[in-house]
């Protein structure tokens, strides 16, 4: 028993990782709950089957045949018992498999059901970040952001999934199962959060060097908070008022930044890298890799390949006194 | 019997060693070098120069690391679309800008020339990208431009694209030649 203790401990340890902001077992929406329920049902039923099988195996190992028994001798009574036992086992197996298949089918019905929701998003997978476009019937209410999805609590949100380069997969374990993003076609998935909170997601299909650093956040908030957030995101960036940040903006606009990035309300109109109009309001930069702070922004600009080797963001040549205003300007884009 | 099994063992070891010889991968630099100043190439646009020898030139040798590297060329292909080179040059067939997949190079067809053309701009419409595109990316785009007329090794040229393409992939095009400006390339000659 003492020798088994470390092994038991090791077996239980992984379970400690099963809660928190990115766990399929910490279900916070209808789809994730269906999946978690399925997991527990399968675990219980199949665990019981495995346990019974092991007990039967141990019992049969303990029962020795007498040393002088004739191996070819048959006993009609034993034969009959064996046939009955085997038939019952086969029957039970069939019932279990059919029941689990039925459950699985019912779960699929829930997972792929489409409820009518007011909100539709287009999520495009890029190497290695998420482009997020909030669709709206009014064209001037459509806006693009990156790596952070805000949703109102309790409402189904339809997410259209596309990819621009290679296959990625959208996975927010606490809210829903995985869905692939495939270049040239559109997949759809619906998410719904029952409780306000911060849920982490992750690319779940190997997509290149920085696949592990392709995270995203889903932030579920009340309807009023969400509407306030959306109104702010729709608006263009407000020009900085102090001269320090104004200098930062001038640096931003005169450097290679504008070739790829967009800041609505300025001449920077690149569409191939994350929209920076409200970058200061997002929790993280570089797809969930770093927190949005002045220092991290400066570090990212000066040495993106030290943080995410192979990333498409180039190290831009800046003068030493240009870094500070630029980081301040970006951080101020709330 | 023994010698034949020895031979079999020797042959299999040899085969394994041969297979291992193919394990060398293309070198790939993950940390970009664009923090450095731009490379200083001294290349002339014409092959003419007074005196017995040709023009005095100075090359950094950077060219090889770009135009023989599949990754750099593929990055160039991506940047070519991102920075809207298509807007004037089409997919290399030309539009309001000259075609890039043929053998005629008004301002020189070596990679250093193309880098200069992108960096400095050229009269009649080609903008200067100095300070807007980091030097490393300029080299990558130039390497991709060279691959359009298959002036790069076959193994390094881009393969088939995911989207519809009007012609064969760069890799499948016949090897091209470069006729620098001021001379009449075969593609421009009247049929005799």
Short mmCIF file of N, CA and C in Angstrom, two decimals, chain A residues 180-295:
data_model
loop_
_atom_site.label_atom_id
_atom_site.label_comp_id
_atom_site.label_asym_id
_atom_site.label_seq_id
_atom_site.Cartn_x
_atom_site.Cartn_y
_atom_site.Cartn_z
N UNK A 180 -12.93 23.25 -36.45
CA UNK A 180 -11.80 23.63 -37.30
C UNK A 180 -12.09 24.89 -38.10
N UNK A 181 -11.02 25.65 -38.36
CA UNK A 181 -11.09 26.79 -39.27
C UNK A 181 -10.31 26.36 -40.51
N UNK A 182 -10.99 26.30 -41.66
CA UNK A 182 -10.37 25.71 -42.83
C UNK A 182 -10.30 26.75 -43.95
N UNK A 183 -9.12 26.94 -44.57
CA UNK A 183 -9.02 27.93 -45.65
C UNK A 183 -9.99 27.56 -46.78
N UNK A 184 -10.72 28.54 -47.26
CA UNK A 184 -11.59 28.31 -48.40
C UNK A 184 -12.98 27.81 -48.06
N UNK A 185 -13.28 27.59 -46.80
CA UNK A 185 -14.65 27.22 -46.45
C UNK A 185 -15.01 27.83 -45.10
N UNK A 186 -16.32 27.82 -44.84
CA UNK A 186 -16.77 28.44 -43.59
C UNK A 186 -17.45 27.41 -42.70
N UNK A 187 -16.99 27.30 -41.48
CA UNK A 187 -17.65 26.48 -40.48
C UNK A 187 -18.39 27.40 -39.52
N UNK A 188 -19.34 26.83 -38.78
CA UNK A 188 -20.07 27.65 -37.82
C UNK A 188 -20.15 26.93 -36.49
N UNK A 189 -20.16 27.71 -35.45
CA UNK A 189 -20.29 27.15 -34.11
C UNK A 189 -21.05 28.18 -33.28
N UNK A 190 -21.80 27.69 -32.30
CA UNK A 190 -22.55 28.62 -31.47
C UNK A 190 -22.03 28.52 -30.04
N UNK A 191 -21.82 29.67 -29.43
CA UNK A 191 -21.38 29.63 -28.02
C UNK A 191 -22.37 30.41 -27.17
N UNK A 192 -22.41 30.02 -25.93
CA UNK A 192 -23.28 30.72 -24.98
C UNK A 192 -22.65 30.57 -23.61
N UNK A 193 -22.58 31.67 -22.89
CA UNK A 193 -22.03 31.62 -21.53
C UNK A 193 -23.17 31.90 -20.56
N UNK A 194 -23.26 31.09 -19.51
CA UNK A 194 -24.35 31.25 -18.54
C UNK A 194 -23.99 32.23 -17.44
N UNK A 195 -22.68 32.45 -17.25
CA UNK A 195 -22.24 33.27 -16.13
C UNK A 195 -21.22 34.27 -16.63
N UNK A 196 -21.22 35.49 -16.11
CA UNK A 196 -20.16 36.43 -16.52
C UNK A 196 -18.81 35.86 -16.12
N UNK A 197 -17.82 36.10 -16.94
CA UNK A 197 -16.50 35.57 -16.59
C UNK A 197 -15.53 35.68 -17.74
N UNK A 198 -14.33 35.22 -17.47
CA UNK A 198 -13.25 35.28 -18.44
C UNK A 198 -12.89 33.85 -18.80
N UNK A 199 -13.05 33.49 -20.08
CA UNK A 199 -12.79 32.12 -20.49
C UNK A 199 -11.68 32.12 -21.52
N UNK A 200 -10.68 31.29 -21.31
CA UNK A 200 -9.56 31.27 -22.24
C UNK A 200 -9.82 30.23 -23.32
N UNK A 201 -9.39 30.55 -24.54
CA UNK A 201 -9.48 29.61 -25.65
C UNK A 201 -8.12 29.42 -26.26
N UNK A 202 -8.01 28.47 -27.15
CA UNK A 202 -6.69 28.11 -27.67
C UNK A 202 -6.88 27.49 -29.05
N UNK A 203 -5.92 27.74 -29.95
CA UNK A 203 -5.94 27.03 -31.23
C UNK A 203 -5.67 25.57 -30.93
N UNK A 204 -6.52 24.70 -31.49
CA UNK A 204 -6.42 23.29 -31.13
C UNK A 204 -6.04 22.43 -32.33
N UNK A 205 -5.47 23.06 -33.37
CA UNK A 205 -5.00 22.29 -34.52
C UNK A 205 -3.62 22.82 -34.84
N UNK A 206 -2.62 21.95 -34.83
CA UNK A 206 -1.25 22.44 -35.01
C UNK A 206 -1.15 23.27 -36.29
N UNK A 207 -0.68 24.52 -36.15
CA UNK A 207 -0.73 25.43 -37.28
C UNK A 207 0.63 26.09 -37.52
N UNK A 208 1.69 25.56 -36.98
CA UNK A 208 3.00 26.13 -37.23
C UNK A 208 3.73 26.43 -35.94
N UNK A 209 4.85 27.14 -36.10
CA UNK A 209 5.77 27.38 -34.99
C UNK A 209 5.10 27.89 -33.72
N UNK A 210 4.25 28.88 -33.86
CA UNK A 210 3.69 29.54 -32.67
C UNK A 210 2.27 29.10 -32.36
N UNK A 211 1.95 27.86 -32.73
CA UNK A 211 0.62 27.32 -32.47
C UNK A 211 0.27 27.41 -30.97
N UNK A 212 1.26 27.15 -30.13
CA UNK A 212 1.00 27.17 -28.68
C UNK A 212 0.71 28.57 -28.18
N UNK A 213 1.22 29.58 -28.90
CA UNK A 213 0.98 30.97 -28.50
C UNK A 213 -0.14 31.58 -29.32
N UNK A 214 -1.17 30.82 -29.57
CA UNK A 214 -2.31 31.35 -30.32
C UNK A 214 -3.53 31.21 -29.42
N UNK A 215 -3.59 32.05 -28.42
CA UNK A 215 -4.69 31.99 -27.49
C UNK A 215 -5.71 33.08 -27.76
N UNK A 216 -6.88 32.93 -27.16
CA UNK A 216 -7.86 34.01 -27.24
C UNK A 216 -8.67 34.02 -25.95
N UNK A 217 -9.33 35.12 -25.71
CA UNK A 217 -10.15 35.23 -24.52
C UNK A 217 -11.59 35.51 -24.91
N UNK A 218 -12.51 34.83 -24.23
CA UNK A 218 -13.92 35.17 -24.36
C UNK A 218 -14.33 35.81 -23.04
N UNK A 219 -14.87 37.00 -23.15
CA UNK A 219 -15.28 37.72 -21.95
C UNK A 219 -16.80 37.84 -21.98
N UNK A 220 -17.44 37.16 -21.05
CA UNK A 220 -18.90 37.22 -20.96
C UNK A 220 -19.26 38.28 -19.93
N UNK A 221 -20.13 39.20 -20.35
CA UNK A 221 -20.51 40.29 -19.44
C UNK A 221 -22.00 40.58 -19.61
N UNK A 222 -22.52 41.42 -18.74
CA UNK A 222 -23.94 41.73 -18.82
C UNK A 222 -24.24 42.50 -20.10
N UNK A 223 -25.49 42.47 -20.48
CA UNK A 223 -25.94 43.10 -21.73
C UNK A 223 -25.50 44.57 -21.77
N UNK A 224 -25.67 45.29 -20.65
CA UNK A 224 -25.34 46.73 -20.65
C UNK A 224 -23.84 46.93 -20.84
N UNK A 225 -23.05 46.13 -20.11
CA UNK A 225 -21.59 46.25 -20.24
C UNK A 225 -21.16 45.94 -21.67
N UNK A 226 -21.79 44.89 -22.23
CA UNK A 226 -21.43 44.51 -23.59
C UNK A 226 -21.74 45.62 -24.58
N UNK A 227 -22.93 46.20 -24.45
CA UNK A 227 -23.32 47.27 -25.38
C UNK A 227 -22.36 48.46 -25.24
N UNK A 228 -21.96 48.76 -24.01
CA UNK A 228 -21.03 49.87 -23.80
C UNK A 228 -19.69 49.56 -24.49
N UNK A 229 -19.24 48.32 -24.30
CA UNK A 229 -17.98 47.91 -24.93
C UNK A 229 -18.08 48.01 -26.45
N UNK A 230 -19.22 47.53 -26.99
CA UNK A 230 -19.36 47.54 -28.45
C UNK A 230 -19.37 48.97 -28.99
N UNK A 231 -20.10 49.86 -28.31
CA UNK A 231 -20.14 51.25 -28.78
C UNK A 231 -18.74 51.85 -28.83
N UNK A 232 -17.92 51.51 -27.83
CA UNK A 232 -16.57 52.06 -27.81
C UNK A 232 -15.73 51.46 -28.94
N UNK A 233 -15.91 50.16 -29.18
CA UNK A 233 -15.11 49.51 -30.22
C UNK A 233 -15.48 50.00 -31.62
N UNK A 234 -16.76 50.33 -31.80
CA UNK A 234 -17.21 50.80 -33.12
C UNK A 234 -16.55 52.13 -33.46
N UNK A 235 -16.34 52.96 -32.43
CA UNK A 235 -15.82 54.31 -32.68
C UNK A 235 -14.36 54.26 -33.13
N UNK A 236 -13.95 55.32 -33.83
CA UNK A 236 -12.56 55.43 -34.24
C UNK A 236 -11.70 55.84 -33.05
N UNK A 237 -10.39 55.71 -33.23
CA UNK A 237 -9.48 56.08 -32.14
C UNK A 237 -9.52 57.59 -31.95
N UNK A 238 -9.54 58.03 -30.69
CA UNK A 238 -9.49 59.46 -30.44
C UNK A 238 -8.03 59.91 -30.51
N UNK A 239 -7.77 61.03 -31.23
CA UNK A 239 -6.37 61.49 -31.33
C UNK A 239 -5.85 61.87 -29.94
N UNK A 240 -4.59 61.56 -29.66
CA UNK A 240 -4.05 61.86 -28.33
C UNK A 240 -4.02 63.35 -28.08
N UNK A 241 -4.21 63.72 -26.80
CA UNK A 241 -4.27 65.14 -26.46
C UNK A 241 -2.89 65.69 -26.07
N UNK A 242 -2.06 64.88 -25.40
CA UNK A 242 -0.76 65.42 -24.97
C UNK A 242 0.30 65.23 -26.06
N UNK A 243 1.33 66.07 -26.01
CA UNK A 243 2.31 66.10 -27.09
C UNK A 243 3.15 64.83 -27.13
N UNK A 244 3.36 64.22 -25.95
CA UNK A 244 4.15 62.99 -25.88
C UNK A 244 3.51 61.88 -26.71
N UNK A 245 2.21 61.69 -26.50
CA UNK A 245 1.51 60.65 -27.25
C UNK A 245 1.32 61.05 -28.71
N UNK A 246 1.18 62.35 -28.94
CA UNK A 246 1.07 62.80 -30.34
C UNK A 246 2.33 62.43 -31.11
N UNK A 247 3.47 62.59 -30.43
CA UNK A 247 4.73 62.20 -31.07
C UNK A 247 4.71 60.69 -31.34
N UNK A 248 4.17 59.93 -30.37
CA UNK A 248 4.05 58.49 -30.56
C UNK A 248 3.23 58.15 -31.79
N UNK A 249 2.15 58.90 -31.99
CA UNK A 249 1.31 58.65 -33.16
C UNK A 249 2.07 58.96 -34.45
N UNK A 250 2.81 60.07 -34.42
CA UNK A 250 3.60 60.41 -35.62
C UNK A 250 4.61 59.31 -35.94
N UNK A 251 5.24 58.77 -34.89
CA UNK A 251 6.21 57.69 -35.10
C UNK A 251 5.50 56.48 -35.69
N UNK A 252 4.36 56.14 -35.10
CA UNK A 252 3.58 54.99 -35.59
C UNK A 252 3.26 55.16 -37.08
N UNK A 253 2.82 56.36 -37.45
CA UNK A 253 2.37 56.57 -38.83
C UNK A 253 3.53 56.64 -39.81
N UNK A 254 4.74 56.95 -39.33
CA UNK A 254 5.86 57.10 -40.27
C UNK A 254 6.69 55.81 -40.38
N UNK A 255 6.36 54.81 -39.57
CA UNK A 255 7.16 53.57 -39.55
C UNK A 255 6.44 52.47 -40.32
N UNK A 256 7.09 51.31 -40.46
CA UNK A 256 6.46 50.21 -41.21
C UNK A 256 5.16 49.70 -40.58
N UNK A 257 4.83 50.13 -39.36
CA UNK A 257 3.60 49.67 -38.69
C UNK A 257 2.38 49.75 -39.61
N UNK A 258 2.31 50.86 -40.38
CA UNK A 258 1.11 51.13 -41.17
C UNK A 258 0.96 50.17 -42.34
N UNK A 259 2.04 49.46 -42.69
CA UNK A 259 1.92 48.52 -43.80
C UNK A 259 0.97 47.38 -43.46
N UNK A 260 0.86 47.03 -42.20
CA UNK A 260 0.05 45.87 -41.80
C UNK A 260 -1.08 46.21 -40.83
N UNK A 261 -0.87 47.21 -39.97
CA UNK A 261 -1.84 47.46 -38.90
C UNK A 261 -2.79 48.60 -39.25
N UNK A 262 -3.96 48.54 -38.65
CA UNK A 262 -4.93 49.59 -38.84
C UNK A 262 -5.23 50.28 -37.52
N UNK A 263 -5.29 51.60 -37.57
CA UNK A 263 -5.86 52.36 -36.45
C UNK A 263 -6.92 53.24 -37.08
N UNK A 264 -8.16 52.89 -36.86
CA UNK A 264 -9.25 53.65 -37.49
C UNK A 264 -9.21 55.09 -37.01
N UNK A 265 -9.40 56.01 -37.93
CA UNK A 265 -9.32 57.43 -37.58
C UNK A 265 -7.97 58.02 -37.93
N UNK A 266 -7.01 57.18 -38.37
CA UNK A 266 -5.72 57.69 -38.85
C UNK A 266 -5.50 57.14 -40.26
N UNK A 267 -4.32 57.46 -40.82
CA UNK A 267 -4.01 56.98 -42.17
C UNK A 267 -3.56 55.53 -42.17
N UNK A 268 -3.34 54.95 -40.99
CA UNK A 268 -2.87 53.56 -40.94
C UNK A 268 -4.03 52.64 -41.31
N UNK A 269 -3.91 51.96 -42.44
CA UNK A 269 -5.04 51.17 -42.93
C UNK A 269 -4.71 49.75 -43.29
N UNK A 270 -3.60 49.21 -42.79
CA UNK A 270 -3.24 47.83 -43.10
C UNK A 270 -4.26 46.86 -42.52
N UNK A 271 -4.53 45.79 -43.26
CA UNK A 271 -5.58 44.87 -42.80
C UNK A 271 -5.04 43.46 -42.56
N UNK A 272 -3.73 43.28 -42.61
CA UNK A 272 -3.22 41.91 -42.52
C UNK A 272 -2.69 41.57 -41.13
N UNK A 273 -2.72 42.53 -40.23
CA UNK A 273 -2.27 42.28 -38.85
C UNK A 273 -3.37 42.80 -37.92
N UNK A 274 -3.30 42.49 -36.63
CA UNK A 274 -4.38 42.91 -35.73
C UNK A 274 -4.70 44.40 -35.79
N UNK A 275 -5.99 44.70 -35.78
CA UNK A 275 -6.48 46.08 -35.74
C UNK A 275 -6.10 46.67 -34.37
N UNK A 276 -5.43 47.83 -34.41
CA UNK A 276 -4.91 48.39 -33.16
C UNK A 276 -5.74 49.58 -32.65
N UNK A 277 -6.92 49.80 -33.26
CA UNK A 277 -7.70 50.98 -32.90
C UNK A 277 -7.92 51.08 -31.40
N UNK A 278 -8.19 49.93 -30.77
CA UNK A 278 -8.43 49.94 -29.32
C UNK A 278 -7.54 48.92 -28.62
N UNK A 279 -6.29 48.84 -29.06
CA UNK A 279 -5.40 47.80 -28.54
C UNK A 279 -5.19 47.95 -27.03
N UNK A 280 -5.22 49.19 -26.54
CA UNK A 280 -5.00 49.41 -25.11
C UNK A 280 -6.13 48.87 -24.25
N UNK A 281 -7.30 48.62 -24.87
CA UNK A 281 -8.43 48.13 -24.09
C UNK A 281 -8.42 46.61 -24.00
N UNK A 282 -7.56 45.97 -24.78
CA UNK A 282 -7.53 44.50 -24.75
C UNK A 282 -6.62 44.03 -23.62
N UNK A 283 -6.95 42.87 -23.09
CA UNK A 283 -6.18 42.35 -21.95
C UNK A 283 -4.77 41.95 -22.33
N UNK A 284 -4.65 41.37 -23.55
CA UNK A 284 -3.34 40.83 -23.93
C UNK A 284 -2.94 41.30 -25.33
N UNK A 285 -1.64 41.19 -25.62
CA UNK A 285 -1.17 41.38 -26.98
C UNK A 285 -0.53 40.07 -27.45
N UNK A 286 -0.28 39.99 -28.76
CA UNK A 286 0.36 38.81 -29.36
C UNK A 286 -0.43 37.54 -29.06
N UNK A 287 -1.75 37.61 -29.22
CA UNK A 287 -2.64 36.45 -29.09
C UNK A 287 -2.50 35.76 -27.73
N UNK A 288 -2.74 36.52 -26.67
CA UNK A 288 -2.75 35.93 -25.34
C UNK A 288 -1.38 35.65 -24.76
N UNK A 289 -0.32 36.18 -25.42
CA UNK A 289 1.03 35.86 -24.96
C UNK A 289 1.49 36.79 -23.85
N UNK A 290 1.22 38.09 -24.00
CA UNK A 290 1.68 39.06 -23.02
C UNK A 290 0.52 39.94 -22.57
N UNK A 291 0.57 40.37 -21.32
CA UNK A 291 -0.43 41.31 -20.85
C UNK A 291 -0.20 42.66 -21.52
N UNK A 292 -1.26 43.42 -21.74
CA UNK A 292 -1.10 44.72 -22.38
C UNK A 292 -0.60 45.73 -21.36
N UNK A 293 0.71 45.90 -21.34
CA UNK A 293 1.30 46.95 -20.51
C UNK A 293 2.26 47.72 -21.40
N UNK A 294 2.67 48.89 -20.92
CA UNK A 294 3.60 49.70 -21.69
C UNK A 294 4.89 48.93 -21.97
N UNK A 295 5.40 48.28 -20.91
CA UNK A 295 6.66 47.54 -21.04
C UNK A 295 6.55 46.40 -22.03
#
